[in-house]
Amino acid sequence: MDCNTLLNEFQIVKVLLVDTQTKSLVLLGKINSQDAIVTFEKTAFSASLENNAQFKLQDILESTKLINHNDIYFWSMGLLVQDLDAAPGTKVNLIYPATEKHIRKYETQKLHMVRETAEMYEQKVAPFVETQKGDRIQWVYNIIFKDKESESFVHNNTDPQNGFVLLPDMKWDQKTMNALYLVAIVRRTDISSVRDLNSSHIEYLEGILRKIKEATCEAFVMEEDELRVFVHYQPSYYHFHIHVVNVAHPGLGSGLNVGKAILLDDIIDNLKLCSDYYQRKTLTYHLGELHPLWEILKN
Amino acid sequence: MDCNTLLNEFQIVKVLLVDTQTKSLVLLGKINSQDAIVTFEKTAFSASLENNAQFKLQDILESTKLINHNDIYFWSMGLLVQDLDAAPGTKVNLIYPATEKHIRKYETQKLHMVRETAEMYEQKVAPFVETQKGDRIQWVYNIIFKDKESESFVHNNTDPQNGFVLLPDMKWDQKTMNALYLVAIVRRTDISSVRDLNSSHIEYLEGILRKIKEATCEAFVMEEDELRVFVHYQPSYYHFHIHVVNVAHPGLGSGLNVGKAILLDDIIDNLKLCSDYYQRKTLTYHLGELHPLWEILKN
């Protein structure tokens, strides 16, 4: 059966994902009573920086309608010139028949901003964090204690107190330099998150930050001011680890956003200003409804 | 002169930016021998997760052409259904006449992380900020003092000390709720950036934050915990303003990233912990090489 015929028979059941950044849409539906998934992603403009001025505005834009203007700024909506071969408007991918696993991959969760006071941390979050240890972070212990993935280590300092392992994050393709993404996992096991840090850790953190920068810049031929170095709160696992990303990285999901990421430089500076900053400070962050903490914190 | 006429006279000189992630294109050109910038950003799909299955594939997709298939996977290119009111293909922003500063903003530039100490602020940044006032922010004064764009105001509190205007940001298409992006511009003119805030501003900021949330949630039927409210440092203009974004917004460029965005909640909490926090704190942020501060701060 050809793809056009399949698409014509597609009956929408549910919108699985709307991505306003990449202009994508994922739909779950039925074709002949079997599950199917259709994914749209609008195409990028095909102009290139090298191929300057070899076209006219009219080659791209069919017509416009003004929304508003102020001084030298005008904003409008427009219709694009489209052509199936030269300028298609969208990619269309179909998975048919789709399995449960395909469907789950696309389901999105609603996010909420949470204001976690020191008291909420003590009473609700700290007890939750304790339940997240043991087997759940076995894969972390495999890396730091059993040299799992050691073939990809960028740096490995085995000092049990100050040491850490620096390695490529799974999200990085290890090719695209703009998207460089490493993770540093510390060897000591007594820090679950930023909430456990105080001024006694300043030298320790400064040492790690210095070595992260040195090792990364040596391995990938970069300058130290080209790195965005941060932690997550909430982290995805409760063993202290640090994200190391090219400052040119455009972001992926919400992992670089304020309200999730905290610069390691800011952590050190805050501890210098106030020794128990992270025990006293209300932390504001986004949390998805599928995160187990959401059920605990929402009331 | 109307915008359509201006666009018709636009002669492309140079492609300034092609963003394949957000499907954006920025062109530098001439209108009547003056510089002008046209920005395209393709629109997001307007389907929402709540409004399930209330449409057909044919409402979105006009036709398709198969590229390839393998087992259960089919990939095609397609033409989109377009309508200037209900389903425009693109936003079109025009800046005319454009200044050197506008042009530089779009040129792809290398980013650096900068550590701005209190001393660097006093000696180098504060004098620069003073040069950025006057005519450069006339468009801001048009909004707050001359009711320019007042037809789109979401909220308008005219108190000269505590008042502010809340209105849609130019980056928002005013349709896609996940990408909701408003900006609150305060009426008082004595705050250039977060560096000017101290504990005497706590009540003032709390009042603004409360009203921003109330007004936004009432106007757009949202819950208060669905808003990410932050400022930029460095801001793009030195008159205090606050960004208000749907927490589900996936980010655009680097404007939501840690190292650029600072949550208003964090500002208030920091001022409560330490009254001169923003006069003492080293601020770490990314800065592009084309930003005039880069020349001032790089050594």
Coordinates of C-alpha atoms in Angstrom, one line a residue:
Chain A
M1 CA 0.0 0.0 0.0
D2 CA 1.4 3.4 -0.8
C3 CA 2.1 6.1 1.7
N4 CA -0.4 8.6 0.3
T5 CA -3.2 6.1 0.6
L6 CA -2.1 5.3 4.1
L7 CA -2.1 9.0 5.1
N8 CA -5.5 9.5 3.5
E9 CA -6.9 6.8 5.7
F10 CA -5.2 8.1 8.9
Q11 CA -7.8 9.0 11.6
I12 CA -6.4 11.3 14.3
V13 CA -6.9 9.9 17.9
K14 CA -4.6 12.1 19.9
V15 CA -2.0 14.9 19.7
L16 CA 1.2 13.4 21.2
L17 CA 3.5 16.3 20.9
V18 CA 3.6 20.0 19.8
D19 CA 7.1 21.4 19.6
T20 CA 6.9 25.1 19.1
Q21 CA 10.7 25.5 18.8
T22 CA 11.4 22.9 16.0
K23 CA 7.8 23.4 14.6
S24 CA 7.0 19.8 14.9
L25 CA 3.8 17.9 15.5
V26 CA 3.3 14.3 16.4
L27 CA -0.1 12.7 16.0
L28 CA -1.4 9.3 17.1
G29 CA -4.1 7.8 15.0
K30 CA -5.5 4.7 13.4
I31 CA -5.2 3.2 9.9
N32 CA -7.3 0.1 9.3
S33 CA -7.8 0.0 13.1
Q34 CA -4.1 -0.4 13.7
D35 CA -2.0 2.3 15.6
A36 CA -0.1 4.7 13.5
I37 CA 2.0 7.8 14.2
V38 CA 2.5 10.7 11.9
T39 CA 5.3 13.2 12.6
F40 CA 5.5 16.6 10.9
E41 CA 8.5 18.9 11.1
K42 CA 8.5 22.1 9.1
T43 CA 11.4 22.5 6.8
A44 CA 14.3 24.9 7.4
F45 CA 14.8 27.8 4.9
S46 CA 17.1 26.6 2.2
A47 CA 19.1 29.9 1.9
S48 CA 22.7 29.6 2.9
L49 CA 25.2 32.1 4.3
E50 CA 27.5 31.5 1.4
N51 CA 25.0 31.8 -1.4
N52 CA 24.1 35.4 -0.8
A53 CA 21.5 37.5 -2.5
Q54 CA 20.9 35.0 -5.3
F55 CA 17.2 35.2 -4.7
K56 CA 14.3 37.6 -4.1
L57 CA 12.0 38.0 -1.2
Q58 CA 9.2 37.0 -3.6
D59 CA 10.8 33.6 -4.1
I60 CA 10.1 32.9 -0.5
L61 CA 7.1 35.0 0.4
E62 CA 3.7 34.9 -1.3
S63 CA 1.8 37.5 0.7
T64 CA 1.7 39.1 4.1
K65 CA -0.7 40.7 6.6
L66 CA 0.5 43.3 9.1
I67 CA -0.1 42.6 12.8
N68 CA 1.3 45.7 14.3
H69 CA 4.1 48.3 14.1
N70 CA 6.0 50.6 16.4
D71 CA 8.6 53.1 15.3
I72 CA 11.1 51.1 13.0
Y73 CA 9.6 47.7 13.9
F74 CA 6.9 46.0 11.8
W75 CA 5.6 42.5 12.4
S76 CA 3.3 40.5 10.0
M77 CA 2.1 37.0 9.2
G78 CA 2.9 35.6 5.8
L79 CA 2.1 32.8 3.4
L80 CA 5.2 30.9 2.1
V81 CA 5.8 29.9 -1.5
Q82 CA 5.7 26.1 -1.6
D83 CA 6.8 23.4 -4.1
L84 CA 6.9 19.7 -3.5
D85 CA 10.3 19.4 -5.1
A86 CA 12.1 22.7 -4.6
A87 CA 10.4 24.1 -1.5
P88 CA 8.2 21.6 0.4
G89 CA 6.7 23.1 3.6
T90 CA 7.1 20.0 5.8
K91 CA 8.7 16.6 6.3
V92 CA 6.1 13.9 7.0
N93 CA 7.1 10.7 8.7
L94 CA 4.7 7.8 9.1
I95 CA 5.2 4.8 11.4
Y96 CA 2.6 2.1 10.6
P97 CA 1.9 -0.1 12.4
A98 CA 3.2 1.6 15.5
T99 CA 4.0 -0.2 18.8
E100 CA 3.3 0.9 22.4
K101 CA 7.0 1.8 22.7
H102 CA 6.8 4.2 19.7
I103 CA 3.8 5.9 21.3
R104 CA 5.3 6.3 24.7
K105 CA 8.5 7.9 23.3
Y106 CA 6.5 10.9 22.2
E107 CA 4.2 11.5 25.2
T108 CA 4.8 14.9 26.8
Q109 CA 4.2 16.0 30.4
K110 CA 3.0 19.2 31.7
L111 CA 5.6 21.3 33.5
H112 CA 5.1 23.4 36.7
M113 CA 7.3 26.0 38.4
V114 CA 7.9 24.8 42.0
R115 CA 9.1 27.0 44.9
E116 CA 11.0 24.7 47.2
T117 CA 11.6 26.4 50.6
A118 CA 14.2 25.1 53.0
E119 CA 11.4 23.6 55.1
M120 CA 9.9 21.8 52.1
Y121 CA 13.3 20.4 51.3
E122 CA 13.7 19.1 54.9
Q123 CA 10.3 17.7 55.2
K124 CA 9.4 16.4 51.8
V125 CA 12.4 16.3 49.3
A126 CA 15.2 15.0 51.5
P127 CA 13.2 11.8 52.5
F128 CA 12.4 11.3 48.8
V129 CA 16.0 11.7 47.8
E130 CA 16.9 8.9 50.3
T131 CA 14.6 6.5 48.4
Q132 CA 16.5 7.2 45.1
K133 CA 19.8 5.7 46.2
G134 CA 21.1 2.1 46.0
D135 CA 20.2 0.0 42.9
R136 CA 18.8 3.0 41.0
I137 CA 22.3 4.6 40.7
Q138 CA 24.2 1.3 40.2
W139 CA 25.1 2.5 36.7
V140 CA 26.8 5.5 38.2
Y141 CA 28.8 3.3 40.5
N142 CA 29.7 1.1 37.6
I143 CA 31.4 4.2 36.0
I144 CA 33.2 5.5 39.0
F145 CA 34.2 2.3 40.7
K146 CA 34.3 -0.3 38.0
D147 CA 35.6 1.7 35.1
K148 CA 32.6 1.0 33.0
E149 CA 32.8 3.2 29.8
S150 CA 36.4 3.9 30.7
E151 CA 37.4 3.8 27.0
S152 CA 35.6 7.1 26.6
F153 CA 36.9 8.9 29.8
V154 CA 38.2 12.4 29.0
H155 CA 39.6 12.7 32.5
N156 CA 39.9 10.3 35.4
N157 CA 41.1 11.4 38.8
T158 CA 41.0 8.5 41.2
D159 CA 41.4 10.4 44.4
P160 CA 38.5 9.1 46.5
Q161 CA 37.7 12.5 48.1
N162 CA 38.5 15.0 45.3
G163 CA 38.5 12.8 42.3
F164 CA 36.0 12.6 39.4
V165 CA 35.4 11.1 36.1
L166 CA 34.7 13.3 33.0
L167 CA 33.1 11.6 30.0
P168 CA 30.9 12.3 27.0
D169 CA 27.2 12.5 27.9
M170 CA 24.9 10.2 26.0
K171 CA 23.1 13.1 24.4
W172 CA 26.3 14.1 22.5
D173 CA 27.0 12.6 19.1
Q174 CA 30.8 13.1 19.9
K175 CA 31.1 14.8 16.5
T176 CA 29.3 18.2 16.5
M177 CA 31.6 20.5 18.4
N178 CA 28.9 23.2 18.9
A179 CA 26.9 20.6 20.8
L180 CA 29.7 19.3 23.0
Y181 CA 28.2 17.8 26.1
L182 CA 30.2 16.1 28.8
V183 CA 29.4 15.1 32.4
A184 CA 31.7 15.0 35.4
I185 CA 30.7 12.5 38.0
V186 CA 32.4 12.9 41.4
R187 CA 33.9 10.0 43.3
R188 CA 32.7 10.9 46.8
T189 CA 29.2 9.6 47.6
D190 CA 28.1 12.1 50.3
I191 CA 26.7 14.8 48.0
S192 CA 23.2 14.1 46.6
S193 CA 22.6 17.5 45.1
V194 CA 23.3 21.3 45.4
R195 CA 21.3 21.3 48.7
D196 CA 24.1 19.4 50.4
L197 CA 26.8 22.0 49.5
N198 CA 28.1 24.6 52.0
S199 CA 31.1 26.8 52.3
S200 CA 33.3 23.8 53.4
H201 CA 33.0 22.7 49.8
I202 CA 34.3 25.9 48.1
E203 CA 37.9 24.7 47.6
Y204 CA 36.7 21.3 46.5
L205 CA 34.3 22.7 43.9
E206 CA 36.9 25.3 42.6
G207 CA 39.4 22.4 42.1
I208 CA 36.9 20.4 40.1
L209 CA 35.9 23.3 38.0
R210 CA 39.5 24.1 37.2
K211 CA 40.3 20.5 36.2
I212 CA 37.1 20.2 34.2
K213 CA 38.1 23.2 32.2
E214 CA 41.7 22.1 31.7
A215 CA 40.9 18.6 30.7
T216 CA 38.0 19.6 28.3
C217 CA 40.0 22.4 26.6
E218 CA 43.0 20.1 26.2
A219 CA 41.0 17.2 24.8
F220 CA 38.8 19.3 22.4
V221 CA 41.0 22.3 21.7
M222 CA 38.8 24.9 23.2
E223 CA 39.2 28.0 25.3
E224 CA 38.0 27.9 29.0
D225 CA 35.5 30.7 28.4
E226 CA 33.7 28.6 25.8
L227 CA 32.3 26.2 28.4
R228 CA 28.9 26.5 30.2
V229 CA 29.4 24.4 33.4
F230 CA 26.3 23.8 35.6
V231 CA 24.3 21.3 37.7
H232 CA 20.7 20.5 37.6
Y233 CA 18.1 20.9 40.3
Q234 CA 16.3 18.6 40.5
P235 CA 19.1 16.4 39.1
S236 CA 18.1 13.2 37.3
Y237 CA 20.1 11.1 39.8
Y238 CA 21.1 11.9 43.3
H239 CA 24.9 11.5 43.1
F240 CA 26.7 14.8 42.5
H241 CA 27.5 15.4 38.9
I242 CA 28.2 18.4 36.7
H243 CA 27.2 19.2 33.1
V244 CA 29.8 20.6 30.8
V245 CA 28.4 22.1 27.6
N246 CA 29.8 24.2 24.7
V247 CA 28.5 27.8 25.3
A248 CA 27.4 27.7 21.6
H249 CA 25.1 24.8 22.3
P250 CA 21.6 26.0 21.3
G251 CA 19.9 24.0 24.1
L252 CA 17.9 20.8 24.0
G253 CA 14.7 20.2 25.8
S254 CA 14.9 22.4 28.9
G255 CA 18.2 21.2 30.4
L256 CA 20.1 24.5 29.9
N257 CA 17.2 26.7 31.0
V258 CA 17.1 28.9 34.1
G259 CA 14.9 27.1 36.6
K260 CA 16.6 23.8 36.0
A261 CA 20.3 24.6 35.5
I262 CA 22.5 26.4 38.1
L263 CA 26.0 27.5 37.0
L264 CA 28.8 26.0 39.1
D265 CA 30.4 29.5 39.2
D266 CA 27.3 30.8 40.8
I267 CA 27.2 28.0 43.3
I268 CA 30.8 28.8 44.4
D269 CA 30.1 32.6 44.5
N270 CA 26.9 32.1 46.5
L271 CA 28.7 29.9 49.1
K272 CA 31.3 32.7 49.4
L273 CA 28.6 35.2 50.1
C274 CA 26.6 33.0 52.5
S275 CA 28.0 29.8 53.9
D276 CA 24.7 28.0 54.2
Y277 CA 23.1 29.5 51.1
Y278 CA 21.8 26.2 49.7
Q279 CA 20.4 25.2 53.1
R280 CA 18.5 28.5 53.4
K281 CA 17.6 29.5 49.9
T282 CA 14.2 28.8 48.3
L283 CA 15.0 27.1 45.0
T284 CA 12.6 27.7 42.1
Y285 CA 12.6 25.1 39.3
H286 CA 10.4 23.5 36.8
L287 CA 9.1 20.0 37.5
G288 CA 7.1 17.7 35.2
E289 CA 4.0 16.0 36.3
L290 CA 5.5 12.6 35.6
H291 CA 8.4 13.3 38.1
P292 CA 7.7 11.4 41.4
L293 CA 8.3 14.6 43.3
W294 CA 5.3 16.3 41.7
E295 CA 2.9 14.1 43.6
I296 CA 4.8 14.9 46.9
L297 CA 5.1 18.6 46.3
K298 CA 1.9 19.7 44.5
N299 CA -0.2 20.3 47.6
Chain B
M1 CA 4.3 53.8 4.0
D2 CA 2.7 50.4 4.6
C3 CA 4.6 47.3 5.4
N4 CA 3.7 45.4 2.2
T5 CA 5.0 48.2 0.1
L6 CA 8.2 48.2 2.1
L7 CA 8.6 44.5 1.7
N8 CA 8.0 44.7 -2.0
E9 CA 10.9 47.2 -2.3
F10 CA 13.3 45.1 -0.2
Q11 CA 16.4 44.1 -2.1
I12 CA 18.4 41.3 -0.5
V13 CA 22.0 42.1 0.2
K14 CA 23.1 39.3 2.6
V15 CA 21.8 36.3 4.5
L16 CA 22.6 37.1 8.1
L17 CA 21.3 34.0 9.8
V18 CA 19.8 30.6 8.9
D19 CA 18.6 28.7 11.9
T20 CA 17.7 25.1 11.0
Q21 CA 16.4 24.3 14.5
T22 CA 13.8 27.1 14.8
K23 CA 13.3 27.4 11.0
S24 CA 14.3 31.0 10.9
L25 CA 16.0 33.2 8.3
V26 CA 17.3 36.7 8.7
L27 CA 18.1 38.8 5.7
L28 CA 19.9 42.1 5.4
G29 CA 18.8 44.3 2.5
K30 CA 18.0 47.8 1.3
I31 CA 14.8 49.7 1.0
N32 CA 15.2 53.1 -0.7
S33 CA 19.0 52.7 -0.2
Q34 CA 18.6 52.4 3.6
D35 CA 19.5 49.3 5.6
A36 CA 16.6 47.0 6.5
I37 CA 16.3 43.6 8.1
V38 CA 13.7 41.0 7.4
T39 CA 13.3 38.1 9.8
F40 CA 11.2 35.0 9.0
E41 CA 10.3 32.4 11.5
K42 CA 8.0 29.6 10.4
T43 CA 4.9 29.2 12.6
A44 CA 4.4 26.3 15.0
F45 CA 1.6 23.9 14.4
S46 CA -1.5 25.2 16.2
A47 CA -2.8 21.9 17.4
S48 CA -2.9 21.6 21.2
L49 CA -2.6 18.6 23.4
E50 CA -6.0 19.4 25.0
N51 CA -7.9 19.9 21.8
N52 CA -7.5 16.3 20.6
A53 CA -8.7 14.9 17.4
Q54 CA -10.9 17.9 16.5
F55 CA -9.3 18.1 13.1
K56 CA -8.3 16.0 10.1
L57 CA -4.9 15.4 8.5
Q58 CA -6.3 17.1 5.4
D59 CA -6.7 20.3 7.4
I60 CA -3.0 20.5 7.8
L61 CA -1.6 18.7 4.8
E62 CA -2.3 19.5 1.2
S63 CA -0.3 16.8 -0.6
T64 CA 2.8 14.6 -0.1
K65 CA 5.5 13.0 -2.1
L66 CA 7.3 9.8 -0.8
I67 CA 11.1 10.0 -0.3
N68 CA 11.7 6.5 0.9
H69 CA 10.4 3.7 3.2
N70 CA 11.8 0.8 5.2
D71 CA 9.6 -1.7 7.0
I72 CA 7.1 0.2 9.1
Y73 CA 8.8 3.6 8.5
F74 CA 7.8 5.9 5.6
W75 CA 9.2 9.4 5.1
S76 CA 7.8 12.0 2.7
M77 CA 7.9 15.7 1.9
G78 CA 4.6 17.6 2.0
L79 CA 2.8 20.9 1.2
L80 CA 1.0 22.6 4.1
V81 CA -2.4 24.1 4.0
Q82 CA -1.9 27.9 4.5
D83 CA -4.3 30.7 5.4
L84 CA -3.3 34.3 6.3
D85 CA -5.7 34.4 9.3
A86 CA -6.1 30.8 10.5
A87 CA -2.9 29.2 9.4
P88 CA -0.1 31.5 8.2
G89 CA 3.1 29.8 7.2
T90 CA 5.5 32.3 8.7
K91 CA 6.0 35.3 10.9
V92 CA 7.7 38.2 9.0
N93 CA 9.4 40.9 11.0
L94 CA 10.8 44.0 9.4
I95 CA 13.2 46.5 10.9
Y96 CA 13.4 49.7 8.8
P97 CA 15.6 51.6 8.9
A98 CA 18.0 49.2 10.7
T99 CA 21.0 50.4 12.6
E100 CA 24.5 48.9 12.8
K101 CA 23.5 47.5 16.2
H102 CA 20.5 45.7 14.8
I103 CA 22.6 44.1 12.1
R104 CA 25.3 43.0 14.5
K105 CA 22.7 41.4 16.8
Y106 CA 21.9 38.8 14.1
E107 CA 25.4 38.1 12.7
T108 CA 26.5 34.7 14.0
Q109 CA 29.0 35.4 16.6
K110 CA 31.2 33.5 18.9
L111 CA 30.0 33.4 22.5
H112 CA 32.2 33.6 25.6
M113 CA 31.4 33.1 29.3
V114 CA 32.3 36.3 31.2
R115 CA 32.8 36.6 35.0
E116 CA 31.8 40.1 35.8
T117 CA 33.0 41.0 39.3
A118 CA 31.6 44.0 41.3
E119 CA 34.8 45.9 40.4
M120 CA 34.5 45.2 36.7
Y121 CA 30.9 46.4 36.9
E122 CA 31.8 49.7 38.6
Q123 CA 34.8 50.4 36.4
K124 CA 33.8 49.1 33.0
V125 CA 30.2 48.1 32.7
A126 CA 28.4 51.0 34.5
P127 CA 30.0 53.7 32.3
F128 CA 29.0 51.7 29.2
V129 CA 25.4 51.4 30.4
E130 CA 25.2 55.2 30.7
T131 CA 26.1 55.5 26.9
Q132 CA 23.1 53.2 26.1
K133 CA 20.3 55.6 27.2
G134 CA 18.5 58.4 25.4
D135 CA 17.4 57.9 21.8
R136 CA 18.4 54.2 21.8
I137 CA 15.4 53.4 24.0
Q138 CA 12.9 55.8 22.5
W139 CA 10.7 52.9 21.5
V140 CA 10.5 51.9 25.2
Y141 CA 9.4 55.4 26.2
N142 CA 6.9 55.3 23.3
I143 CA 5.3 52.3 25.0
I144 CA 5.3 53.4 28.6
F145 CA 4.7 57.1 28.1
K146 CA 2.9 57.4 24.8
D147 CA 0.7 54.3 24.9
K148 CA 2.2 53.0 21.7
E149 CA 1.0 49.4 21.1
S150 CA -1.6 50.1 23.8
E151 CA -4.1 48.1 21.9
S152 CA -2.1 45.0 22.7
F153 CA -1.5 45.7 26.4
V154 CA -2.3 42.8 28.6
H155 CA -2.0 45.0 31.7
N156 CA -1.3 48.7 32.2
N157 CA -0.7 50.1 35.7
T158 CA 0.0 53.8 35.3
D159 CA 1.4 54.5 38.8
P160 CA 4.7 56.3 38.0
Q161 CA 6.6 54.5 40.8
N162 CA 5.1 50.9 40.9
G163 CA 3.4 50.8 37.5
F164 CA 4.3 48.7 34.5
V165 CA 3.1 47.7 31.1
L166 CA 2.6 44.1 30.2
L167 CA 2.4 43.3 26.5
P168 CA 3.2 40.5 24.0
D169 CA 6.9 40.3 23.0
M170 CA 7.7 40.6 19.4
K171 CA 9.0 37.1 19.4
W172 CA 5.6 35.6 20.1
D173 CA 3.1 35.0 17.3
Q174 CA 0.2 35.6 19.8
K175 CA -1.3 32.3 18.9
T176 CA 0.8 29.4 20.1
M177 CA 0.1 29.1 23.8
N178 CA 3.1 26.9 24.5
A179 CA 5.3 29.7 23.2
L180 CA 3.6 32.5 25.1
Y181 CA 6.1 35.3 25.6
L182 CA 5.2 38.6 27.2
V183 CA 7.4 41.4 28.4
A184 CA 6.7 43.7 31.4
I185 CA 8.3 47.1 31.1
V186 CA 8.4 49.2 34.3
R187 CA 7.4 52.9 34.4
R188 CA 10.2 54.1 36.7
T189 CA 13.3 55.0 34.8
D190 CA 16.0 54.6 37.6
I191 CA 16.7 50.8 37.2
S192 CA 19.0 49.9 34.3
S193 CA 19.5 46.3 35.2
V194 CA 19.6 43.7 38.0
R195 CA 22.8 45.4 39.2
D196 CA 20.7 48.4 40.4
L197 CA 18.5 46.2 42.6
N198 CA 18.9 46.0 46.4
S199 CA 16.7 45.0 49.4
S200 CA 14.8 48.3 49.2
H201 CA 13.2 46.9 46.0
I202 CA 11.9 43.7 47.5
E203 CA 8.3 44.8 48.0
Y204 CA 8.3 46.6 44.6
L205 CA 9.5 43.4 42.8
E206 CA 7.1 41.2 44.7
G207 CA 4.2 43.4 43.8
I208 CA 5.1 43.4 40.1
L209 CA 5.6 39.6 40.1
R210 CA 2.2 39.1 41.7
K211 CA 0.5 41.4 39.2
I212 CA 2.3 39.9 36.2
K213 CA 1.0 36.4 37.2
E214 CA -2.5 37.6 37.9
A215 CA -2.9 39.5 34.7
T216 CA -1.3 36.8 32.5
C217 CA -3.3 34.0 34.0
E218 CA -6.5 35.9 33.7
A219 CA -5.9 37.0 30.1
F220 CA -4.7 33.6 28.9
V221 CA -6.4 31.2 31.2
M222 CA -3.3 29.7 32.8
E223 CA -2.1 28.7 36.3
E224 CA 0.5 30.8 38.0
D225 CA 3.0 27.9 38.2
E226 CA 3.0 27.7 34.4
L227 CA 5.0 30.9 34.0
R228 CA 8.8 31.2 33.9
V229 CA 9.4 34.9 34.9
F230 CA 13.0 36.2 34.5
V231 CA 15.3 39.1 33.5
H232 CA 18.3 39.0 31.2
Y233 CA 21.8 40.0 32.2
Q234 CA 23.1 41.6 30.1
P235 CA 19.7 42.9 29.0
S236 CA 19.3 44.0 25.4
Y237 CA 18.2 47.5 26.6
Y238 CA 19.0 49.2 29.9
H239 CA 15.5 50.0 31.1
F240 CA 14.3 47.5 33.6
H241 CA 12.0 44.9 32.0
I242 CA 10.9 41.3 32.8
H243 CA 10.3 38.4 30.5
V244 CA 7.2 36.2 31.0
V245 CA 7.2 32.9 29.3
N246 CA 5.2 29.7 29.3
V247 CA 7.1 27.1 31.3
A248 CA 6.5 24.7 28.4
H249 CA 8.4 27.1 26.0
P250 CA 11.3 25.0 24.8
G251 CA 13.6 28.0 24.4
L252 CA 14.7 30.1 21.5
G253 CA 18.3 31.1 20.9
S254 CA 19.9 31.2 24.3
G255 CA 17.5 33.6 26.0
L256 CA 16.1 31.1 28.5
N257 CA 19.5 29.6 29.3
V258 CA 21.3 29.8 32.6
G259 CA 24.1 32.3 32.1
K260 CA 21.7 34.9 30.5
A261 CA 18.4 34.5 32.3
I262 CA 17.9 35.1 36.0
L263 CA 14.5 34.1 37.6
L264 CA 12.7 37.0 39.3
D265 CA 11.9 34.7 42.2
D266 CA 15.7 34.1 42.6
I267 CA 16.4 37.9 42.5
I268 CA 13.8 38.5 45.3
D269 CA 15.1 35.5 47.4
N270 CA 18.7 36.7 47.0
L271 CA 17.9 40.2 48.1
K272 CA 16.2 38.8 51.2
L273 CA 19.3 36.7 52.0
C274 CA 21.8 39.6 51.3
S275 CA 20.6 43.2 50.9
D276 CA 23.4 44.2 48.5
Y277 CA 23.6 40.8 46.7
Y278 CA 23.6 42.3 43.2
Q279 CA 26.2 44.9 44.1
R280 CA 28.6 42.3 45.5
K281 CA 28.0 39.2 43.4
T282 CA 30.2 38.2 40.5
L283 CA 27.8 37.6 37.7
T284 CA 28.6 34.9 35.1
Y285 CA 27.0 35.2 31.7
H286 CA 27.6 34.5 28.1
L287 CA 28.4 37.4 25.8
G288 CA 28.8 37.5 22.0
E289 CA 31.9 38.9 20.4
L290 CA 29.8 41.4 18.5
H291 CA 28.4 42.9 21.8
P292 CA 30.1 46.2 22.4
L293 CA 30.9 45.1 26.0
W294 CA 33.1 42.3 24.7
E295 CA 35.7 44.7 23.5
I296 CA 35.5 46.4 26.9
L297 CA 35.7 43.3 29.0
K298 CA 37.8 40.8 27.1
N299 CA 41.1 41.9 28.6

